[in-house]
Coordinates of C-alpha atoms in Angstrom, one line a residue:
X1 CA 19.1 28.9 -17.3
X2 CA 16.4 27.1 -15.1
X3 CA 14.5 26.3 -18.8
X4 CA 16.5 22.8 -19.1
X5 CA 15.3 21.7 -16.1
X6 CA 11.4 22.3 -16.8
X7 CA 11.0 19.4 -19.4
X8 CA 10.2 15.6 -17.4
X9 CA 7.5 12.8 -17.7
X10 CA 4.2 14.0 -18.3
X11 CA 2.1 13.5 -15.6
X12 CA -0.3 10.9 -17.8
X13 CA 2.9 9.0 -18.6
X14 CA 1.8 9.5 -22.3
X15 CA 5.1 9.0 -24.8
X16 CA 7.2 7.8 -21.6
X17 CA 8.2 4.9 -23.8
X18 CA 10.2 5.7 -27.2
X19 CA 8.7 3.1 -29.2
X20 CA 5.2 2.0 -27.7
X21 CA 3.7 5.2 -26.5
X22 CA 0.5 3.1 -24.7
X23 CA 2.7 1.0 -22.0
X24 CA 2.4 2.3 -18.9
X25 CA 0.2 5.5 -19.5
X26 CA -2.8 5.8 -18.2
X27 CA -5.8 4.6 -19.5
X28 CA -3.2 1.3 -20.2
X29 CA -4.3 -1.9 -20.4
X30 CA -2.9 -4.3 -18.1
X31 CA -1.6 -7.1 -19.0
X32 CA -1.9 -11.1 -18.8
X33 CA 1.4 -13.5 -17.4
X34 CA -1.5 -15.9 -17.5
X35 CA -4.3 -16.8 -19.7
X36 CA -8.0 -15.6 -19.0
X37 CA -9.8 -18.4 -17.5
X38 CA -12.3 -20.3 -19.9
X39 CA -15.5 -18.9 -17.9
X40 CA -14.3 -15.6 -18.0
X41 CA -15.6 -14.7 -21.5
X42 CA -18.0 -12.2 -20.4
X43 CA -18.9 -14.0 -17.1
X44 CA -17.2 -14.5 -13.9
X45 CA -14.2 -17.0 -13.8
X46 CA -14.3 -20.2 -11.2
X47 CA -17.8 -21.2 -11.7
X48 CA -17.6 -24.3 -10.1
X49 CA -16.0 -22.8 -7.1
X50 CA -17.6 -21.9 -3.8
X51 CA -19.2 -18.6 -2.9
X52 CA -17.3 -16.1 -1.6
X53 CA -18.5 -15.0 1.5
X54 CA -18.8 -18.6 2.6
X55 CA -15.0 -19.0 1.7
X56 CA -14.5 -15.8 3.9
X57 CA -16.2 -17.3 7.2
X58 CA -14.0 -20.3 7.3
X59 CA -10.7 -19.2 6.0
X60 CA -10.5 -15.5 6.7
X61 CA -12.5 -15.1 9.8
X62 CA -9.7 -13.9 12.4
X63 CA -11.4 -14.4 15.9
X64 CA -8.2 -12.5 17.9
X65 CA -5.3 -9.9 17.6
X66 CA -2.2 -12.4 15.6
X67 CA 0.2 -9.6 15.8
X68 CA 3.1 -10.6 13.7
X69 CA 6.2 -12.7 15.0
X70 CA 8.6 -10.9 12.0
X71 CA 7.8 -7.8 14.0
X72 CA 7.0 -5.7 10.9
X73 CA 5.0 -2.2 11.9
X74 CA 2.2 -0.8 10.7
X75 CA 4.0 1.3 8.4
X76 CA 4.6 -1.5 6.3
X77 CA 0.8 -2.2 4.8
X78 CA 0.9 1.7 4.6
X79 CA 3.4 2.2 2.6
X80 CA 2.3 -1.0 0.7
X81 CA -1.2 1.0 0.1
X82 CA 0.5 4.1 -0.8
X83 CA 3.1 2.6 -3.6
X84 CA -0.2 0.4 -4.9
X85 CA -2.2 3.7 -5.2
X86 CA 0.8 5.0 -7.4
X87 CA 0.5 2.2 -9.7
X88 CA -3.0 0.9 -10.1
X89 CA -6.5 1.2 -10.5
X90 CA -9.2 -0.4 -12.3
X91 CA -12.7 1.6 -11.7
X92 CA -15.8 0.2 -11.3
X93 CA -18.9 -0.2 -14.1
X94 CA -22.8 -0.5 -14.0
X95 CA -22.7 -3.8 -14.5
X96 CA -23.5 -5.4 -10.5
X97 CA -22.6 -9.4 -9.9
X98 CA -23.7 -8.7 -5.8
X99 CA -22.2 -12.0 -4.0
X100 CA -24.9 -14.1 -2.0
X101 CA -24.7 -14.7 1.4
X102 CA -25.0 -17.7 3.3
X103 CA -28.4 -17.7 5.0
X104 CA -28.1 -17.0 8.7
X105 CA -24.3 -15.1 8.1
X106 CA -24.1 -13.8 11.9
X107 CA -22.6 -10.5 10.6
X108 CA -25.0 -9.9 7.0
X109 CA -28.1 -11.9 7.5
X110 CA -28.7 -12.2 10.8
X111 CA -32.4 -12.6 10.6
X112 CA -31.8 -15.8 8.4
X113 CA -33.4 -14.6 5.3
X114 CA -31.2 -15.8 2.9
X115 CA -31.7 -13.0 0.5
X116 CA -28.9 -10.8 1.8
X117 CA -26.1 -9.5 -1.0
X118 CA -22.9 -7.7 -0.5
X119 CA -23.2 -5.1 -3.4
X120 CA -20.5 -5.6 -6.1
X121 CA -20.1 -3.9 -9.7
X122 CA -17.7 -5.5 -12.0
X123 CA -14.9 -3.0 -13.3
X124 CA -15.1 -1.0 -16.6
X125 CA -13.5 -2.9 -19.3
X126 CA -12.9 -3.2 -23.2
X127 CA -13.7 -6.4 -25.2
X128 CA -11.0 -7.8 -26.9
X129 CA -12.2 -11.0 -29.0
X130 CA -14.8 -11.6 -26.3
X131 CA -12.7 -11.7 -23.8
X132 CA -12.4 -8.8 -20.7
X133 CA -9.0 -6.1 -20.8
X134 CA -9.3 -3.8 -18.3
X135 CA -7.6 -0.1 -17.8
X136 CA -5.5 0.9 -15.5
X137 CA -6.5 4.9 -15.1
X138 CA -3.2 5.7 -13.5
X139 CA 0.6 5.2 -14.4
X140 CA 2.2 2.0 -14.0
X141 CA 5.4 3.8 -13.0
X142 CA 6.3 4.5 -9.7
X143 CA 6.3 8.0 -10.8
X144 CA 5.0 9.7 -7.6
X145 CA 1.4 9.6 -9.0
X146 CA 0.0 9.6 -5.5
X147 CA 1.2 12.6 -5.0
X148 CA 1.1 14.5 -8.5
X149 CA -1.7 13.2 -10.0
X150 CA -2.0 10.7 -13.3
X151 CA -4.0 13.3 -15.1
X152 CA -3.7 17.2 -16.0
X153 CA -7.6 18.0 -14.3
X154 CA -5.5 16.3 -10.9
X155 CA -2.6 17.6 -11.0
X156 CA -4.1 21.0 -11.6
X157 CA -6.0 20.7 -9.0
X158 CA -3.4 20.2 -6.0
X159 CA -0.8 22.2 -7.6
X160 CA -0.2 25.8 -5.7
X161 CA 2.2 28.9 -6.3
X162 CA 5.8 29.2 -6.7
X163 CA 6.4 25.5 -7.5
X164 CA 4.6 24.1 -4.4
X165 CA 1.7 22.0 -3.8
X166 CA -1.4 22.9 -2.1
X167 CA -1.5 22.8 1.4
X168 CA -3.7 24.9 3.8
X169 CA -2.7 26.9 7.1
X170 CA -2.0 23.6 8.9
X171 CA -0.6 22.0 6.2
X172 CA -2.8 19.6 5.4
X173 CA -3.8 19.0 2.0
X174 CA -6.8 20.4 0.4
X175 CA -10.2 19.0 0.6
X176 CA -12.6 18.0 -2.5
X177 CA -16.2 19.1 -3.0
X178 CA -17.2 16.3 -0.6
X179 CA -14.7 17.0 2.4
X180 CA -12.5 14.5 2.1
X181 CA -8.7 15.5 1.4
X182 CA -7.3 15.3 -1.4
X183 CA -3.7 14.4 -3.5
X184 CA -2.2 12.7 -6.0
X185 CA -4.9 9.7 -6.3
X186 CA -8.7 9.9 -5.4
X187 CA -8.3 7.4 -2.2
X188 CA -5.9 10.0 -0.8
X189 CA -8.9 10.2 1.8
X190 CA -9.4 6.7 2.3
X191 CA -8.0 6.1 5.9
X192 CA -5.7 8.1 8.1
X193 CA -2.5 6.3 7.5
X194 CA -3.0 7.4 4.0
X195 CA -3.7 10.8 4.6
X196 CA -1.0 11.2 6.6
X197 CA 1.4 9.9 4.2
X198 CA 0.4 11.9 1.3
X199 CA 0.8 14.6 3.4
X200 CA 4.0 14.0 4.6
X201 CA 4.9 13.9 0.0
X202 CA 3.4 17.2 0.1
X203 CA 4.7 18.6 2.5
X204 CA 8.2 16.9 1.5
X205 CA 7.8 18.7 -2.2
X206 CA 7.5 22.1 -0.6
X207 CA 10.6 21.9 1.6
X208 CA 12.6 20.8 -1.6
X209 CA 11.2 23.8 -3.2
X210 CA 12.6 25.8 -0.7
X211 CA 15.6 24.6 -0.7
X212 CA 15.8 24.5 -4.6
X213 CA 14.7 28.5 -3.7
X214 CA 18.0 29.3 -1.9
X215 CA 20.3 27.4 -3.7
X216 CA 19.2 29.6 -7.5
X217 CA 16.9 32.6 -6.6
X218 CA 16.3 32.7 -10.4
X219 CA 14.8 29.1 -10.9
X220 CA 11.2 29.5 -12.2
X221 CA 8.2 28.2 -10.5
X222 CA 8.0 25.5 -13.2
X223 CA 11.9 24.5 -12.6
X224 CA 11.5 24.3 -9.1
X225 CA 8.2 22.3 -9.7
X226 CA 9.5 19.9 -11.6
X227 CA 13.2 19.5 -10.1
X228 CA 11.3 19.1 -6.7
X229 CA 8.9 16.0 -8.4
X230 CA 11.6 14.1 -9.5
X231 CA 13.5 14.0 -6.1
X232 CA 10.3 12.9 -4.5
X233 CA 10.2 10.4 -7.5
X234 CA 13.7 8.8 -6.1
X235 CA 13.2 9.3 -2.7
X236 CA 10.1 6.9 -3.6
X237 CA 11.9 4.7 -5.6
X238 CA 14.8 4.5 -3.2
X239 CA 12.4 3.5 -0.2
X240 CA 9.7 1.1 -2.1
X241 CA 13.4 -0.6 -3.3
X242 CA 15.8 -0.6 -0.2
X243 CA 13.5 -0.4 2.5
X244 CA 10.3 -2.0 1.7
X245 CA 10.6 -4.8 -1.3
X246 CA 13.5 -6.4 0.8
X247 CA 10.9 -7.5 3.6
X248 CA 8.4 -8.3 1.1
X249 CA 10.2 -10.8 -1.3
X250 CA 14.0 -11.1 0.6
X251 CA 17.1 -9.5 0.4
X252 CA 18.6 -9.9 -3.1
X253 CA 15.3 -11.1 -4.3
X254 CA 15.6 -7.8 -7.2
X255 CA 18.9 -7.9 -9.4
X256 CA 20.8 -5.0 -9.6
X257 CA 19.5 -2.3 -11.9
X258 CA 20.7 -2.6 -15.3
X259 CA 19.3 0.7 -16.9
X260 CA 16.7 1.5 -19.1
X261 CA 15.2 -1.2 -21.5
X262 CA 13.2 -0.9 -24.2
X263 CA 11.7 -4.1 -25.0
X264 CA 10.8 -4.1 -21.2
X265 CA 6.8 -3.2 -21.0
X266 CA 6.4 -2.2 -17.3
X267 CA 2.3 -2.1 -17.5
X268 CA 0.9 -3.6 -14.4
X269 CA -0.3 -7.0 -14.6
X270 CA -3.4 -8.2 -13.9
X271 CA -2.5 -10.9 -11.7
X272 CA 0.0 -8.6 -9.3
X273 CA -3.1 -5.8 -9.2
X274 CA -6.8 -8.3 -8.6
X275 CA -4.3 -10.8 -6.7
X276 CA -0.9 -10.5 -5.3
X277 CA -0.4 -7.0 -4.5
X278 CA -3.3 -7.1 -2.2
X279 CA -1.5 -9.4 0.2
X280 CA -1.5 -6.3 2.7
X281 CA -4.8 -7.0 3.4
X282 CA -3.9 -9.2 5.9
X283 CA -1.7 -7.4 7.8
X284 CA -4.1 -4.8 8.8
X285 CA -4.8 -4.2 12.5
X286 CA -7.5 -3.8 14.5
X287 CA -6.6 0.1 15.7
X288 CA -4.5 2.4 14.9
X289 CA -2.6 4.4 17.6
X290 CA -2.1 8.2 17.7
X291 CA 0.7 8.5 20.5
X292 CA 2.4 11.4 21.9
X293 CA 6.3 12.1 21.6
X294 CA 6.7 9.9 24.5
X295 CA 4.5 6.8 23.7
X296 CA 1.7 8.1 26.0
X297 CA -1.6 8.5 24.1
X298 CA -2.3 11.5 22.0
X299 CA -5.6 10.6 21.6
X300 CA -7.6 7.2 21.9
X301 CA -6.6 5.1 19.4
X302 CA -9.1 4.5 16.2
X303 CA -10.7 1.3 15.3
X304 CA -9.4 0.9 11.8
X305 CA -13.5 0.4 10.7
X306 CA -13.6 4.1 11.9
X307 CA -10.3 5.5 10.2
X308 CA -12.2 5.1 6.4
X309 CA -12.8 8.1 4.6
X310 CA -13.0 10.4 7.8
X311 CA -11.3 13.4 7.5
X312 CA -12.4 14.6 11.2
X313 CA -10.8 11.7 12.9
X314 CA -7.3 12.9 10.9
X315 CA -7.8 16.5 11.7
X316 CA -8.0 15.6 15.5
X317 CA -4.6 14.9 16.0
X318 CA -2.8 15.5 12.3
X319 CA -0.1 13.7 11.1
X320 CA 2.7 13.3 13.8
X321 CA 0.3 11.1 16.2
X322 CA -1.4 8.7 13.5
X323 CA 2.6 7.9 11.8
X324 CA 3.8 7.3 15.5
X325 CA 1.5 5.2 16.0
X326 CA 1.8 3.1 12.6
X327 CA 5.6 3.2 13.6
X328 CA 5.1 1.2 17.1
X329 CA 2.1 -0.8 16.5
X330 CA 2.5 -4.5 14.7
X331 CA 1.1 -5.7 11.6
X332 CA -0.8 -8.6 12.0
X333 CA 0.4 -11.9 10.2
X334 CA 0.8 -13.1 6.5
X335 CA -2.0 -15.4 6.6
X336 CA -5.4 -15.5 4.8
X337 CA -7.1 -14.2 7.3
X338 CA -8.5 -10.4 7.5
X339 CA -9.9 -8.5 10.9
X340 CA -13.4 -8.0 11.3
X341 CA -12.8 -4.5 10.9
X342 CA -12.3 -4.7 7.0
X343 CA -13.6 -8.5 7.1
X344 CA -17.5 -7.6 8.1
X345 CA -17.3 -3.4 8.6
X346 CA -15.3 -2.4 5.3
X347 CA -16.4 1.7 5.4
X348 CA -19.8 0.4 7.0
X349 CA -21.7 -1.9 9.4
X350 CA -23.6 -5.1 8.3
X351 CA -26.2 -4.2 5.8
X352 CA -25.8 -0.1 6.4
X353 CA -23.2 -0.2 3.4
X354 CA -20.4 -2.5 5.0
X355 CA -18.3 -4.7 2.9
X356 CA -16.1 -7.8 3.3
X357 CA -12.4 -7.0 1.5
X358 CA -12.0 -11.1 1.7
X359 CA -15.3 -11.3 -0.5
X360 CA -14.9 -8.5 -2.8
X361 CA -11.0 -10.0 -3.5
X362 CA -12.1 -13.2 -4.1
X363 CA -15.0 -12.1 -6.6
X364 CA -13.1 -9.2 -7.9
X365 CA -10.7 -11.8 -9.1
X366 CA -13.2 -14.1 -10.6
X367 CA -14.7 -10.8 -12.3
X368 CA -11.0 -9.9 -13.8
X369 CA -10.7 -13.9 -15.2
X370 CA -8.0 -14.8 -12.7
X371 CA -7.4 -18.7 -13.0
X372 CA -7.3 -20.9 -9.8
X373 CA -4.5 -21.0 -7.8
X374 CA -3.0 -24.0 -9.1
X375 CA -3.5 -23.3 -12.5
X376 CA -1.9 -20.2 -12.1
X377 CA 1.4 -21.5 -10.6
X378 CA 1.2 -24.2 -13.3
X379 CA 1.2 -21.5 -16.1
X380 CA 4.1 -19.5 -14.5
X381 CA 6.3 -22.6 -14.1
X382 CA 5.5 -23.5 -11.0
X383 CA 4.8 -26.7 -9.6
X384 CA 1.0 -27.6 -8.5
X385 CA -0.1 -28.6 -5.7
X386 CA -1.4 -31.8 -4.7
X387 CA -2.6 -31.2 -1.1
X388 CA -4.0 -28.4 1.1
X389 CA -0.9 -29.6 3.3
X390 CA 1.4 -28.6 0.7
X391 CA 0.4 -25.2 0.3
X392 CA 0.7 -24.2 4.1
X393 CA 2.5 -25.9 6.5
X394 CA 0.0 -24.2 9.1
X395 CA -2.2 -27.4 9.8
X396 CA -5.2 -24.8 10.3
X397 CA -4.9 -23.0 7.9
X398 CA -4.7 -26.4 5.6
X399 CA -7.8 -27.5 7.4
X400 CA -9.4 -24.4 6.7
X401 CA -8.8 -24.6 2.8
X402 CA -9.7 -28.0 2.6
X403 CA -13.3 -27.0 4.7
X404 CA -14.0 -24.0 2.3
X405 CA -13.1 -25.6 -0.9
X406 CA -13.1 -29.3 -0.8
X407 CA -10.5 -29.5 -3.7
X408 CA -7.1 -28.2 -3.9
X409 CA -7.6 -27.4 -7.6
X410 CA -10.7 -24.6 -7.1
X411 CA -8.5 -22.3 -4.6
X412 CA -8.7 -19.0 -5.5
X413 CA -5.2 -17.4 -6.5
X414 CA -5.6 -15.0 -3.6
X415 CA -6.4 -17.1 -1.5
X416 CA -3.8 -19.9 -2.2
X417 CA -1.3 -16.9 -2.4
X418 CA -2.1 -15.8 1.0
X419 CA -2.1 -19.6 2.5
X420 CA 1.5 -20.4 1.3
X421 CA 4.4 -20.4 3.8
X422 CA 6.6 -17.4 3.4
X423 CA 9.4 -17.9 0.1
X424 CA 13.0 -16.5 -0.3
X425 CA 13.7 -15.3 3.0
X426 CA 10.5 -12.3 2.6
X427 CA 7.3 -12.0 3.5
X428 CA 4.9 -13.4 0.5
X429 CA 5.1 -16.8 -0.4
X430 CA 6.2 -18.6 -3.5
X431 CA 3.3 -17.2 -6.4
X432 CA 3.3 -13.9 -5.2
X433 CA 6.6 -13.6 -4.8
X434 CA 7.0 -14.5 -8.6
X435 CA 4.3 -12.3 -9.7
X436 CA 5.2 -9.3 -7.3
X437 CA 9.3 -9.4 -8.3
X438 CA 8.3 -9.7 -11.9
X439 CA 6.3 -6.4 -11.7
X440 CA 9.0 -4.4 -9.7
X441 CA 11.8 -5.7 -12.4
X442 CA 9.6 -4.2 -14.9
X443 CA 8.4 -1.1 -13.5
X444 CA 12.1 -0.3 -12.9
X445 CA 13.8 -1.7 -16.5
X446 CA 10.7 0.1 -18.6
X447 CA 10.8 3.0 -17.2
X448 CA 13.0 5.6 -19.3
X449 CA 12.8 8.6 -16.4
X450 CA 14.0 6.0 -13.7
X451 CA 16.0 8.0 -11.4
X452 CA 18.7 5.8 -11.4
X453 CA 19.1 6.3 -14.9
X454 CA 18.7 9.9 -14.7
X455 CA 21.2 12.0 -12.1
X456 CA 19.6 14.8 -10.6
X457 CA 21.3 18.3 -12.1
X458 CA 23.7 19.8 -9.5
X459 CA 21.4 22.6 -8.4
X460 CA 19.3 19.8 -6.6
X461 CA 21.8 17.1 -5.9
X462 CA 22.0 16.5 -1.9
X463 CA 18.1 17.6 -1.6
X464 CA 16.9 14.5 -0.9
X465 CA 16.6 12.0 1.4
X466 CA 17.7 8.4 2.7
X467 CA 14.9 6.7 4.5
X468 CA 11.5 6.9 4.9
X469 CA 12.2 7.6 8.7
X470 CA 14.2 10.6 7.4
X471 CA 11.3 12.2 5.7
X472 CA 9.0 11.8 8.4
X473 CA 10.7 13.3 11.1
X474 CA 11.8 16.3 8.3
X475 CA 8.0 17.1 7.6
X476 CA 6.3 16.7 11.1
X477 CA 7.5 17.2 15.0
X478 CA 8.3 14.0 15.8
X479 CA 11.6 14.2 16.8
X480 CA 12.2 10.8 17.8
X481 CA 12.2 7.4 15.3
X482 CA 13.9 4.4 14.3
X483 CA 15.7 4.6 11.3
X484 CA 14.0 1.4 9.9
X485 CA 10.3 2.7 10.3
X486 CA 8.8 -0.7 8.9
X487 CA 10.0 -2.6 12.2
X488 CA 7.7 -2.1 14.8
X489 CA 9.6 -0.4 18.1
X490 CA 7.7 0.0 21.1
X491 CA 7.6 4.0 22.0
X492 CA 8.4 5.0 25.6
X493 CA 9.6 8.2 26.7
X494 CA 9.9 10.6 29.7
X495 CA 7.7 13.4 31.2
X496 CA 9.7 16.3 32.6
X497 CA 10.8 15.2 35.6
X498 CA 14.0 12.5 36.3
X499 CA 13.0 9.9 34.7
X500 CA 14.5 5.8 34.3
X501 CA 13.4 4.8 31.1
X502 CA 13.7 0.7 30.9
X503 CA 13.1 -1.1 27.7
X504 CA 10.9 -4.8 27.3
X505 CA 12.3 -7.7 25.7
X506 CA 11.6 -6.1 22.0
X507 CA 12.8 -3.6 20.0
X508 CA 12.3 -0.1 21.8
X509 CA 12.4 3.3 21.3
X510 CA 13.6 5.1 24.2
X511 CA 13.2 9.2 24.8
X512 CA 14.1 10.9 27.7
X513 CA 12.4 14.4 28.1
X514 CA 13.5 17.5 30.0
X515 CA 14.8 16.0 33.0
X516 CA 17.9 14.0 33.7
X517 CA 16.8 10.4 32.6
X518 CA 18.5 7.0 32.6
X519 CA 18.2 5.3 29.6
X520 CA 18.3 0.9 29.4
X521 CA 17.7 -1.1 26.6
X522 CA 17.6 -4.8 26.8
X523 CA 17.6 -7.3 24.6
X524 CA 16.9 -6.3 21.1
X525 CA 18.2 -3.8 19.1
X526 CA 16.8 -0.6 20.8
X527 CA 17.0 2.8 19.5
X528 CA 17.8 5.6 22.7
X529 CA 17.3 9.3 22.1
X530 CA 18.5 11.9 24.9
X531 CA 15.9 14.7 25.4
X532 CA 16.6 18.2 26.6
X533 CA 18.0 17.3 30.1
X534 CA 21.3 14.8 30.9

């Protein structure tokens, strides 16, 4: 009976498509919505432009905490990093093209020596009539890769008994040869936040498993396997569409689905993968909290510079702490600016291995033949620009651009795309918006397995979940959390005595404890939970 529900996507995405078997496998290779520019022919594109790093000190240098006015959380660049890592990634090659930095750089050549680099290899490619294609080596489809793997040696690898996944005693997920944990996708260890979300998937699998379990004792480890995979798929599907794309490109801003197409090629495109899907870059904060049930601290909160690729610092507190925390804290805002933590300490200090993320975008999307920013909106049928005014109506950030560049017309895309006011009633402005709604339409039209255009069988219908904020609180002990997790509410809460819990002038989430509290919300729209006493 359960041998009808065993058959589903293959986890490389190979023959997902009826007619051209390559789109959106992996190993795929993306594709263009804009020409190569004319340098990129085996070199780096923008060659008259300025070097990065001296781009990075004027426009992106962030000098002070510019926690958002939208009010977004923390949660939001997670999940934006989490749904990214489920759809794209371009590895790197031998081939180096280190970016110069400006003698006497106060963070990377402080000595003034003027021969400091910031290490950078191009990425592995193929040669297509001279010019550069380059492989995506997971899915495009939102296919849960993050958490299942795009290839059989990964998905072995984190795939347990009985139709679960691998988690240890804690339930945590298992760690790789080098300590670091791993899923789904090879940066599952790359920071905290991440960790604890693929965690969360995993975790999320195995309670659908058991559930699957006692609703048909006789389903096989493979049915419940795969039955559990593809609700996580929707749930995925249904939060990166309802709850997340709305704040990025506005409400509406997708068309309602209209089922499966086949002339649709949902392959990632270049320009939404070295460009416009990296706009969560700047909306990284300086810390990350780990709070306690009642907003008190769990445990000090983690400079994000210390939260890369260390396991320990996730294993101090687990899970419920760190997605509290990305819950209540505040992004900080759409701008092209980045903090110093990922700016001048990406996974290192100055010249012990650090990076700048402003740099390495800038020249990754030179190395991946990315026109400028006007050029770009030109060839998707948008208008130019004439002046740096025009592009932001910030006058410093205008000022800034015209500083580092000089010339409207040698922007780089993602830095033009980051400049521009906010479009459509979301987050991103007018070129990413285009570029970023154009891959979502097709990720969801040229996808055969959508889950929308495949109803779960009745033995799992009802197994899954709403919200985001649903499958948090279902897979940790946090008992209390707004339903809209991507809006930032401030967490306060009682201790076991009487308590009078008052909320600020923002959003709040309120939580009395084991004594008879008073609860008061003020102005916003506040979220109040009752604890164990009156």
């Amino acid at each position: 009976m359960s041998e009808s529900y065993e058959a589903w996507r293959a986890i490389d995405g190979a023959g997902d498509h009826p007619t051209n078997e390559n789109w959106g496998k992996t190993d795929a290779l993306e594709v263009r919505l804009t020409d190569a520019d004319a340098d990129a022919y085996g070199g780096l594109a923008g060659g008259d432009r300025p070097n990065p790093r001296a781009i990075s000190n004027v426009v992106s240098r962030q000098a002070e905490d510019t926690a958002t006015d939208a009010g977004f959380s923390d949660m939001l660049w997670s999940w934006g990093q989490f749904v990214d890592h489920d759809l794209d990634l371009t590895g790197e090659g031998e081939e180096a093209a280190p970016i110069a930095v400006p003698q006497g750089d106060p963070e990377f050549d402080p000595f003034g020596t003027g021969e400091a680099t910031i290490g950078f290899h191009r990425s592995n490619h193929t040669d297509i009539g001279g010019e550069r294609a380059y492989g995506n080596e997971i899915t495009s489809f939102l296919d849960a890769s993050m958490v299942y793997g795009s290839s059989e040696d990964q998905h072995a690898a984190i795939r347990g008994d009985g139709g679960k996944m691998l988690l240890d005693d804690d339930g945590f997920l298992p760690k790789d040869s080098a300590g670091q944990y791993m899923g789904g996708d090879v940066r599952s260890g790359e920071n905290v936040g991440l960790t604890s979300l693929h965690t969360v998937f995993a975790r999320e699998h195995n309670r659908i498993v058991d559930e699957l379990a006692d609703r048909d004792p006789d389903l096989s480890d493979d049915a419940l396997y795969t039955l559990a995979r593809r609700v996580v798929e929707t749930e995925i599907q249904k939060i990166t569409y309802d709850e997340f794309l709305p704040k990025i490109l506005g409400e509406g801003a997708l068309g309602d689905y209209a089922g499966f197409d086949a002339d649709v090629n949902p392959t990632i495109s270049v320009e939404f993968s070295t460009a416009a899907f990296r706009f969560g870059h700047t909306l990284l904060s300086p810390t990350i909290q780990r709070l306690a049930e009642n907003g008190g601290d769990a445990a000090d909160a983690l400079e994000l510079r210390e939260a890369f690729f260390n396991p320990a610092a996730f294993a101090e507190t687990g899970v419920d702490p760190i997605l509290r925390g990305l819950a209540d804290g505040k992004s900080q805002a759409y701008d092209p600016m980045l903090v110093e933590d990922v700016r001048s300490f990406l996974f290192g200090a100055p010249g012990q291995g650090g990076f700048d993320l402003a740099s390495l975008n800038i020249q990754r999307g030179r190395d991946h033949g990315l026109q400028s920013y006007n050029d770009m909106r030109e060839a998707l049928g948008l208008d130019r620009k004439a002046s740096f005014a025009e592009i932001s109506s910030n006058p410093d950030i205008a000022a800034r651009l015209e500083e580092a560049y000089g010339d409207v017309d040698l922007i780089d895309a993602w830095v033009g795309g980051l400049a521009e006011d906010s479009f459509g009633g979301g987050l991103v402005g007018e070129l990413f918006h285009l570029i970023i709604a154009d891959q979502f339409e097709r990720v969801r039209a040229g996808d055969k397995f959508w889950g929308e255009n495949n109803p779960l069988p009745d033995v799992a219908q009802g197994i899954g979940l709403n919200s985001l904020s649903e499958i948090v609180k279902a897979n940790t002990n946090i008992e209390a959390l707004q339903d809209d997790i991507f809006l930032s509410y401030d967490r306060q809460g009682g201790g076991d005595g009487d308590d009078w819990i008052i909320g600020s002038q923002d959003r709040d989430l309120l939580t009395g404890g084991d004594g008879d509290d008073g609860l008061f919300g003020r102005d916003h729209d506040d979220h109040l939970e009752g604890g164990k006493g009156d």
